[in-house]
Short mmCIF file of C-alpha atoms in Angstrom, two decimals:
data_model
loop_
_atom_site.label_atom_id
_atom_site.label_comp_id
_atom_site.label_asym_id
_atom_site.label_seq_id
_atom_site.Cartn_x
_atom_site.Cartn_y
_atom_site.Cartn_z
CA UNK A 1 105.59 140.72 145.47
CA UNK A 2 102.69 138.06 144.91
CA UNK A 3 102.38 135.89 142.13
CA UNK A 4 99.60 134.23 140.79
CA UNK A 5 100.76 130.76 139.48
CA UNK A 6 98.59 129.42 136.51
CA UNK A 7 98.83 125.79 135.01
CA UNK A 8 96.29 125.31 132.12
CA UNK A 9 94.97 122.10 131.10
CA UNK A 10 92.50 121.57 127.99
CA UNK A 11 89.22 121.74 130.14
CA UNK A 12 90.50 123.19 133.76
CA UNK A 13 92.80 125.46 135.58
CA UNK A 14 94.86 124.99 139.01
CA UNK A 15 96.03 128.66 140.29
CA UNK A 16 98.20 129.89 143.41
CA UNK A 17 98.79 133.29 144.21
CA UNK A 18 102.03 133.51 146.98
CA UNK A 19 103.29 135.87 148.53
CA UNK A 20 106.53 135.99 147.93
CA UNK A 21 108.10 137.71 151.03
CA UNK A 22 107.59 134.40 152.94
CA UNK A 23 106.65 132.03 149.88
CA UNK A 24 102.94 131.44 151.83
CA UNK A 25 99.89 131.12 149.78
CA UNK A 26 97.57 133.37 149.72
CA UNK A 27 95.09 132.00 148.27
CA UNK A 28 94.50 128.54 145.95
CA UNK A 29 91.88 126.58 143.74
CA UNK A 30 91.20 124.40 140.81
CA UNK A 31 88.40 125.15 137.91
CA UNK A 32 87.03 122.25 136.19
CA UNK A 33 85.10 121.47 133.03
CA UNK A 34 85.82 124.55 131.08
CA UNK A 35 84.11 124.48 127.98
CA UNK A 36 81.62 121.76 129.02
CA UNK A 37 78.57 121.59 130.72
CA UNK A 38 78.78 121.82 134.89
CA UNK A 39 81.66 124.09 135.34
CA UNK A 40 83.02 124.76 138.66
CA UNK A 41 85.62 126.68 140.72
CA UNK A 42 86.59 125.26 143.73
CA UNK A 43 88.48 129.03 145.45
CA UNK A 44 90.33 128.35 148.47
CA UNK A 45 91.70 130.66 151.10
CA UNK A 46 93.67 129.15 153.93
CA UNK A 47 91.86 129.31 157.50
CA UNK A 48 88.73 129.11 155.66
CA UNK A 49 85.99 127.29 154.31
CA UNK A 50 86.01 126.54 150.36
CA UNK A 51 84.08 128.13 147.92
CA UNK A 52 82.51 126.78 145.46
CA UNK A 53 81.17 128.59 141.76
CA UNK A 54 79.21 127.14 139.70
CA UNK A 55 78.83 128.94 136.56
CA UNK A 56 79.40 128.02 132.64
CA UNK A 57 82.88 128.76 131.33
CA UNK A 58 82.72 128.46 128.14
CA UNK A 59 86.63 129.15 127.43
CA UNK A 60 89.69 129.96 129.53
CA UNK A 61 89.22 133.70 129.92
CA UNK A 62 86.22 133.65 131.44
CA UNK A 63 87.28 130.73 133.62
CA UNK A 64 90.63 132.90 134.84
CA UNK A 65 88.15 136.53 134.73
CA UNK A 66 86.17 134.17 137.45
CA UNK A 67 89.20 133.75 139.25
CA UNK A 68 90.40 137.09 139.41
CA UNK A 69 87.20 137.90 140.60
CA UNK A 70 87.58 135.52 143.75
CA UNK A 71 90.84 136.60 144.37
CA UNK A 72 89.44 140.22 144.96
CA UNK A 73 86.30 139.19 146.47
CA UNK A 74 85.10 141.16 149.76
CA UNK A 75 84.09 137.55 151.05
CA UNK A 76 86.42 135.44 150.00
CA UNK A 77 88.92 137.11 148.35
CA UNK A 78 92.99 137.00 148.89
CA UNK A 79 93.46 140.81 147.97
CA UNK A 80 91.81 144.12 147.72
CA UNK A 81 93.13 145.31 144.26
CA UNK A 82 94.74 143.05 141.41
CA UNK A 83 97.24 145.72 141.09
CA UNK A 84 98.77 143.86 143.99
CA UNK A 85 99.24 140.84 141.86
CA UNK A 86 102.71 141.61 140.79
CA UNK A 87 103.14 139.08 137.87
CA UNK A 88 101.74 135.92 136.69
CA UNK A 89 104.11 132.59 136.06
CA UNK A 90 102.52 130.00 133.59
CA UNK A 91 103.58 126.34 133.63
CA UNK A 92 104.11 125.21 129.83
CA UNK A 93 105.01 121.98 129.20
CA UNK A 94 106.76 121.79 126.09
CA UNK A 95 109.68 124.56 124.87
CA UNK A 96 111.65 121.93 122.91
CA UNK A 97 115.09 123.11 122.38
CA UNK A 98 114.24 126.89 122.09
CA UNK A 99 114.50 127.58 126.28
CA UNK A 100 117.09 126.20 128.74
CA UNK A 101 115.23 128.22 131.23
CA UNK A 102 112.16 130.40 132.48
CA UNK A 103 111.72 133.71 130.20
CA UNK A 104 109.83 136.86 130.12
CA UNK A 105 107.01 136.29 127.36
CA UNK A 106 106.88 138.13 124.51
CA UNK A 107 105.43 137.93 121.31
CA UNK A 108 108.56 136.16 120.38
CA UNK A 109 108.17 133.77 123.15
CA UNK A 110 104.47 132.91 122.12
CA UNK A 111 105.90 132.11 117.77
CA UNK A 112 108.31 130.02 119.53
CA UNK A 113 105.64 127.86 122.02
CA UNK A 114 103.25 127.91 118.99
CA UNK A 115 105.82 126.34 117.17
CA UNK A 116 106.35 123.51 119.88
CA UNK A 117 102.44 122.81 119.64
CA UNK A 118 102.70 119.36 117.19
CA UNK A 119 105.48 118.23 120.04
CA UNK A 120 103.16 118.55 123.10
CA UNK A 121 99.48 118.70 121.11
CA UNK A 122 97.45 117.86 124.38
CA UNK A 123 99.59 120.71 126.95
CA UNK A 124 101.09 123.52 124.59
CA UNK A 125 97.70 124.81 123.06
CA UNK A 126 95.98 124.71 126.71
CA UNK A 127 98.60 126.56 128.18
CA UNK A 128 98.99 128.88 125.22
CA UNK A 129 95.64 129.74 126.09
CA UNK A 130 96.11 130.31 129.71
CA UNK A 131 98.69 133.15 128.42
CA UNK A 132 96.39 134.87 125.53
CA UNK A 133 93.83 135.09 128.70
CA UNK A 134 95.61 136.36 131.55
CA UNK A 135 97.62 138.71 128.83
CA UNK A 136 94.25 140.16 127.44
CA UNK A 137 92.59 140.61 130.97
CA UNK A 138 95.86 141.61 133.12
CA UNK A 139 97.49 144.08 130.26
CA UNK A 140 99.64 145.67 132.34
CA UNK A 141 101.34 142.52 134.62
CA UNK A 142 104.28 141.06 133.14
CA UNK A 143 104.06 137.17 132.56
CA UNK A 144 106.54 134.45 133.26
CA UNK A 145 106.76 131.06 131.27
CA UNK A 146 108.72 128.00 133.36
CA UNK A 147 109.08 125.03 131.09
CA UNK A 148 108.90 121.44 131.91
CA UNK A 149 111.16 120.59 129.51
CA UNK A 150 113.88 123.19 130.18
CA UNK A 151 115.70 121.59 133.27
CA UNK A 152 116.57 118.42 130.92
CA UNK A 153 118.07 120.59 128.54
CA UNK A 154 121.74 120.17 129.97
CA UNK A 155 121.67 116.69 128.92
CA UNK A 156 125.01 115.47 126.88
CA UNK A 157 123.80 115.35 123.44
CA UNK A 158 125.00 111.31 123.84
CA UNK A 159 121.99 111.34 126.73
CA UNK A 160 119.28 112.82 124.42
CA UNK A 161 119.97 111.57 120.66
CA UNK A 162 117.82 108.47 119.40
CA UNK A 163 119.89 105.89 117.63
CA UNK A 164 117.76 106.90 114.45
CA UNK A 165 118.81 108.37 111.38
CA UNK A 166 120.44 111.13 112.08
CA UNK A 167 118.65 113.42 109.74
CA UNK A 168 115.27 112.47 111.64
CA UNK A 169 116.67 114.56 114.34
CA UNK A 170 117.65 117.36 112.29
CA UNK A 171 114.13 117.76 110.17
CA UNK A 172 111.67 116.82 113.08
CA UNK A 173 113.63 117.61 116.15
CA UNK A 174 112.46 113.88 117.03
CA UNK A 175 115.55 113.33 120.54
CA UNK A 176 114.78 113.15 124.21
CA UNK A 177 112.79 115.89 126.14
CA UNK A 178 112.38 114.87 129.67
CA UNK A 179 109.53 116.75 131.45
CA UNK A 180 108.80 116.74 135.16
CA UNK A 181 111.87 119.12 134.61
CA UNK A 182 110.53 121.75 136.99
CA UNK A 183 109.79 119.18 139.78
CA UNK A 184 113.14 117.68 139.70
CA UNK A 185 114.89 121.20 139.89
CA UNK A 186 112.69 121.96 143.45
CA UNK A 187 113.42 118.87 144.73
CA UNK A 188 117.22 118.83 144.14
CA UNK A 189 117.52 122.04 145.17
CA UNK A 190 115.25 121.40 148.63
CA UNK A 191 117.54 117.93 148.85
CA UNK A 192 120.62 119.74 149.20
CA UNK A 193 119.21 122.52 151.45
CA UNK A 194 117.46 120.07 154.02
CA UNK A 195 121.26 118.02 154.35
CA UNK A 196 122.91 121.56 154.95
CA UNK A 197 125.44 120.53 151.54
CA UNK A 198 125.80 122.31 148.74
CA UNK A 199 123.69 120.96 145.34
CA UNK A 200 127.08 121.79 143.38
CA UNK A 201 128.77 119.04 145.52
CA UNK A 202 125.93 116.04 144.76
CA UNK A 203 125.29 113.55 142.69
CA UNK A 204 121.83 113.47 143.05
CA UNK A 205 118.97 110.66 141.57
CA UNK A 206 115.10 112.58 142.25
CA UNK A 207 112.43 109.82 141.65
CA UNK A 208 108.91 111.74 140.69
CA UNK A 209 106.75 108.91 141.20
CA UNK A 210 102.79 109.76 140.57
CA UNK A 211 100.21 108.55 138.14
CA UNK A 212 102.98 110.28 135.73
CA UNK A 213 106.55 109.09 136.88
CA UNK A 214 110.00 110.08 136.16
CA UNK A 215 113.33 109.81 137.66
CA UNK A 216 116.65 112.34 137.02
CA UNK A 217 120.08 111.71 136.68
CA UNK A 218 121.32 115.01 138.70
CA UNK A 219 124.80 116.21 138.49
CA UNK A 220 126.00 119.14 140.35
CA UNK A 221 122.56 120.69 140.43
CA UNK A 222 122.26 119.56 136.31
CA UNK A 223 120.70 117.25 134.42
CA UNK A 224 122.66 114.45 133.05
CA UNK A 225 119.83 112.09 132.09
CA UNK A 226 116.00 111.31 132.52
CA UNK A 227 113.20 108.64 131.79
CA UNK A 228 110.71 110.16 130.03
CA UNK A 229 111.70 111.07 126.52
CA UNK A 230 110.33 113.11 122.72
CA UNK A 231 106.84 112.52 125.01
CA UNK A 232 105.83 111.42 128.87
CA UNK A 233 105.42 107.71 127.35
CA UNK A 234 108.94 106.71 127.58
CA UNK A 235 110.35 105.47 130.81
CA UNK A 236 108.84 103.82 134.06
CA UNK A 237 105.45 101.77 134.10
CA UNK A 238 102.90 104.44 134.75
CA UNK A 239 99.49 104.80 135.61
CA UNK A 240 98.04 104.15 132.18
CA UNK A 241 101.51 104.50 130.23
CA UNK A 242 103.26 101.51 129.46
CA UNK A 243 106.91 102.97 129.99
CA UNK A 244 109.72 101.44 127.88
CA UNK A 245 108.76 98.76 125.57
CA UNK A 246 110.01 97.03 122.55
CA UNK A 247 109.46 99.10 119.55
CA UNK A 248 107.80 96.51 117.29
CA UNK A 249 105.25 95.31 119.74
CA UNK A 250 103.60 98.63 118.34
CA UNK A 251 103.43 96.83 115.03
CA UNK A 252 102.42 93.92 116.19
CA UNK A 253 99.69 94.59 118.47
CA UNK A 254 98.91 97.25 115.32
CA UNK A 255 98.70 94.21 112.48
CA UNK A 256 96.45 91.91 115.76
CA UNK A 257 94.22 94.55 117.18
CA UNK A 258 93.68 95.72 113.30
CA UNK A 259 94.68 99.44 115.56
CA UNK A 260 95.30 102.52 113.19
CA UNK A 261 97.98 105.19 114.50
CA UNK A 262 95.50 106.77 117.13
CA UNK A 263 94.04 103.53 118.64
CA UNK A 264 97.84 102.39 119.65
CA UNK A 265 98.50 105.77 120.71
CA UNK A 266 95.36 105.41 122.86
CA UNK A 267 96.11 101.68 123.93
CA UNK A 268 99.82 102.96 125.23
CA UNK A 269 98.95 106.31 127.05
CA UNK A 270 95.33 105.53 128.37
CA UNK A 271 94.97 101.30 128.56
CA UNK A 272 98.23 100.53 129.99
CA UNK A 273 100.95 100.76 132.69
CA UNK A 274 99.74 99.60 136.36
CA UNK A 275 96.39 99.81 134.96
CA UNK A 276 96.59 97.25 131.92
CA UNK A 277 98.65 94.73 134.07
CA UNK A 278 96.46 94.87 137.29
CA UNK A 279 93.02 95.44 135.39
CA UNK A 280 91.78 97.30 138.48
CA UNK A 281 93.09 100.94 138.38
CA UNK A 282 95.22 103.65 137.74
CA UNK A 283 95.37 104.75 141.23
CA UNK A 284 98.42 103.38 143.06
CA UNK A 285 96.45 103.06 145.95
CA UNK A 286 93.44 101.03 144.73
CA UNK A 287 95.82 98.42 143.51
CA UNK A 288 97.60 98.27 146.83
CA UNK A 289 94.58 97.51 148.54
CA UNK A 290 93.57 94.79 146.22
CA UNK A 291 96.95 93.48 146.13
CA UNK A 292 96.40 92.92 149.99
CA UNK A 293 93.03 91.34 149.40
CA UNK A 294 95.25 88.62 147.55
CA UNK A 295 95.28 89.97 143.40
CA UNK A 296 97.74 88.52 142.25
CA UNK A 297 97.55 90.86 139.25
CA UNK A 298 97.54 93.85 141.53
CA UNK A 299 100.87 92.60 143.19
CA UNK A 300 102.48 92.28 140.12
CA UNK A 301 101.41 95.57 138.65
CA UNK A 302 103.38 96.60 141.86
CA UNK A 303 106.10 94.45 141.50
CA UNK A 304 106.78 95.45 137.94
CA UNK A 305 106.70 99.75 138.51
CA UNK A 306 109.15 99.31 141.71
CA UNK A 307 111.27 97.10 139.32
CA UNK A 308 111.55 99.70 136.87
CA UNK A 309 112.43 101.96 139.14
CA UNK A 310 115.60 100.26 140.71
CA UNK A 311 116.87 99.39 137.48
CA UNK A 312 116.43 103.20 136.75
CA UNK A 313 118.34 104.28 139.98
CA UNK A 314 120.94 101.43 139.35
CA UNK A 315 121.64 102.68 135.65
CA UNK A 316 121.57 106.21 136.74
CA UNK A 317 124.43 105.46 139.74
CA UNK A 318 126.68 104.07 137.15
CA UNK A 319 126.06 106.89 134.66
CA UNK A 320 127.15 109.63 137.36
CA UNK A 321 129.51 107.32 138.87
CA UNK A 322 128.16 107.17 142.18
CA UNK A 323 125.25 108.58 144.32
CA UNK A 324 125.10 111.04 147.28
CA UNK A 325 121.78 111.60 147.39
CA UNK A 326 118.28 109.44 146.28
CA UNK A 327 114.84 111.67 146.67
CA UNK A 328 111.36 110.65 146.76
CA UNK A 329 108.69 112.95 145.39
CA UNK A 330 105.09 113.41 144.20
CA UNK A 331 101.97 111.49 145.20
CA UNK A 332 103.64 107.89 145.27
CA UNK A 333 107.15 108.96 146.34
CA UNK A 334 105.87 111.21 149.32
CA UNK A 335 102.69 108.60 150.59
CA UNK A 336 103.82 105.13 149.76
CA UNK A 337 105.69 104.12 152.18
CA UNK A 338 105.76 99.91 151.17
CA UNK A 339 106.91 101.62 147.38
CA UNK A 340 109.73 103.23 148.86
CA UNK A 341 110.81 100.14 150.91
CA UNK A 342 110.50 97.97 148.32
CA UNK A 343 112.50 99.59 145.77
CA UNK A 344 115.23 100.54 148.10
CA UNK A 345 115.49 96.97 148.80
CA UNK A 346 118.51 95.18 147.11
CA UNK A 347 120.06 98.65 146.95
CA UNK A 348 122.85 97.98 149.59
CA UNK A 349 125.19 97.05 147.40
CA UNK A 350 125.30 101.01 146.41
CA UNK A 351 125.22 101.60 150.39
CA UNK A 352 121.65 102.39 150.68
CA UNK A 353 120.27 101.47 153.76
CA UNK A 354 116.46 102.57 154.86
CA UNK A 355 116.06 102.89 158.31
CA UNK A 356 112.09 101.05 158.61
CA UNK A 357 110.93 103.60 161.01
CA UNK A 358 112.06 106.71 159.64
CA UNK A 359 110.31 105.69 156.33
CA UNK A 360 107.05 105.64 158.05
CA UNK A 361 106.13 108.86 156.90
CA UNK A 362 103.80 110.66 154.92
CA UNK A 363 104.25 114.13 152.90
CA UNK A 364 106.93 116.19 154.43
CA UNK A 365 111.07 116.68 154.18
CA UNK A 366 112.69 113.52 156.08
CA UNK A 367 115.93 111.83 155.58
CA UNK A 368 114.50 108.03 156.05
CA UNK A 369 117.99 106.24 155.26
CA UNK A 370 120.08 104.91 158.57
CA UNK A 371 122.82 107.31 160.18
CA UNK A 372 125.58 105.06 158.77
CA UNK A 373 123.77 104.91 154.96
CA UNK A 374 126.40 105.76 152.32
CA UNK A 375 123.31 107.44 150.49
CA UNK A 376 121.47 109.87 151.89
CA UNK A 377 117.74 108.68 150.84
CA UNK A 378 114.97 111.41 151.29
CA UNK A 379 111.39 112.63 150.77
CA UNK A 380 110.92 115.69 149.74
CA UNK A 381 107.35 117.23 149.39
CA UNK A 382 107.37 118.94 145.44
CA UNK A 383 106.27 122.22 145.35
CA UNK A 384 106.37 122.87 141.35
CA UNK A 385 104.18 125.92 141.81
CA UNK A 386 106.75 127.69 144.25
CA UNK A 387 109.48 127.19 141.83
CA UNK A 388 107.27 128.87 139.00
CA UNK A 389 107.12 131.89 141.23
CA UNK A 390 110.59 131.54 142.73
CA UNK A 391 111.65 131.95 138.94
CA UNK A 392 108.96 134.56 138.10
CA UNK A 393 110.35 136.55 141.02
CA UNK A 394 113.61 136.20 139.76
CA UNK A 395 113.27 136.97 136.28
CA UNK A 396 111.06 140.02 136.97
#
């Protein structure tokens, strides 16, 4: 079977389409700027030479009927027919607590996302209308939704209640989501199949650091606990997200900055994180460069996100009672390879020991820690779009 992989954003599109015999891709690209002036789809087959289309899109199903048409393209195209595309799994962010796992989707399915739209207003409606498209030009293919949210979902209720009045959780749903849930499931599951031990067996801590960054609490292949919370804004310095904070600095900086409810938002998700402290960038590696030219903001930008982290993995360890298992993923936690050092540092009390030249690697599965390391520390490469179509497979 192949499966074409779709993740919808508000103005652009990433798509895979694997073949599923031997999980290789077949074919993979990006469309940018839909619905604005200048936009492009970048098509990619593997052994050759990008394409690029330029041509307006001026919504989502003309930006996927584009790629559909590259996919079958005598040139540069992946198949001959589309009837060889065998389903198509969407990435959806938000499924609150209506899906503990990947469905079919159904009309019922849709209600239910549409009703998840004021919890995830920037994802849910994008990737809503990723579905409506690929459902109105690929009738006959059955469609797969995998949910970020749905891995965190086996969280004790103790994990994701707020210490709010109770009734706010019962009229507004307002408790902890976790997202990054579909990263953390590939990774775990890769972890325990690269060590030869069975993920029912670990105690497991996966540590999605990117621009967006997340760690899980992983218990027998479950979900104990996460950072991120009722949005991605809770949790570890970010890029531009300011991770865990006290509450009434929001009021505060409100009353100062004379900020109305979308200004803070905007000053928390977009003006903060390793950005607001280094006043450089967002970009992880921008601010290690100018940390090295002697910033002294830049260094402490980096000094406060691998901070966060440890305490994370520390708090995490005593919540599961132990750790087999630590795993670093996504741009950061596959490439950084000072990051990784640095926040495994201090860890040896827990028996983590990094072994320096292991760790000098970039991008692919490799246990880094020392033979004699208590905790088996690894990087693992995420692959969220195989685990859409691993589950699309499945379901189908």
């Amino acid at each position: 079977m192949n499966v074409l992989v779709i993740n919808c954003g508000s103005s652009s599109l990433k798509y895979q389409l694997i073949n599923m015999r031997d999980e290789s891709i077949l074919a993979k690209g990006l469309v940018e700027r839909i619905g604005i002036e200048g936009s492009v789809l970048k098509h990619e087959i593997l052994g050759k030479d990008k394409v690029v289309i330029e041509r307006p899109m001026p919504d989502h199903k003309v930006a996927i009927g584009l790629v559909l048409d590259a996919l079958v393209d005598e040139k540069h195209g992946a198949i001959k027919d589309m009837k060889e595309i065998g389903a198509v799994g969407h990435r959806v962010v938000h499924a609150g607590e209506k899906f503990s796992g990947s469905v079919i989707i159904t009309d019922e399915v849709i209600n239910a996302l549409e009703e998840c739209i004021e919890l995830a207003p920037l994802h849910n409606p994008a990737n809503l209308m990723g579905i409506a498209a690929c459902k109105e030009l690929m009738e006959d293919t059955p469609m797969v939704g995998v949910f970020d949210t749905a891995f965190h979902q086996t969280m004790p209720k103790s994990s994701y209640i707020y210490p709010l009045p109770y009734e706010l959780y019962e009229k507004y749903a307002i408790r902890k989501y976790g997202f990054h849930g579909t990263s953390h499931r590939y990774v775990s599951q890769r972890a325990a199949e690269f060590i030869g031990e069975k993920l029912e067996d670990l105690k497991m801590i996966t540590c999605h650091l990117g621009n967006g960054a997340s760690l899980a609490a992983i218990d027998g292949g479950k979900c104990m606990d996460t950072s991120m919370g009722f949005t991605p804004l809770e949790g570890l310095v970010m890029g531009t997200r300011c991770g865990d904070i006290d509450p009434a600095i929001v009021t505060f900086i409100m009353d100062k900055e004379n900020l109305d409810t979308t200004g803070i938002n905007d000053l928390m998700n977009k003006k903060s994180g390793v950005f607001g402290i280094s006043g450089v960038s967002s970009d992880f590696r921008d601010i290690e460069n100018a940390a090295k030219e002697g910033n002294e903001r830049a260094q402490l930008a980096l000094d406060a996100f691998d901070k966060r982290v440890k305490k994370y993995i520390g708090s995490y360890a005593a919540e599961l009672g132990g750790v087999d298992v630590i795993v670093f993923t996504a741009g950061l936690g596959e490439n950084s390879i000072a990051n990784r050092e640095e926040i495994c540092k201090g860890l040896e009390f827990m028996g983590v020991k990094i072994d320096s030249e292991k760790n000098n690697v970039r991008g692919k599965d490799t246990l880094i820690s020392t033979a004699d390391s208590k905790v088996k520390v690894l990087v693992i490469p995420t692959n969220e779009e195989l685990m859409i179509a691993k589950d699309t497979q499945a379901l189908l």
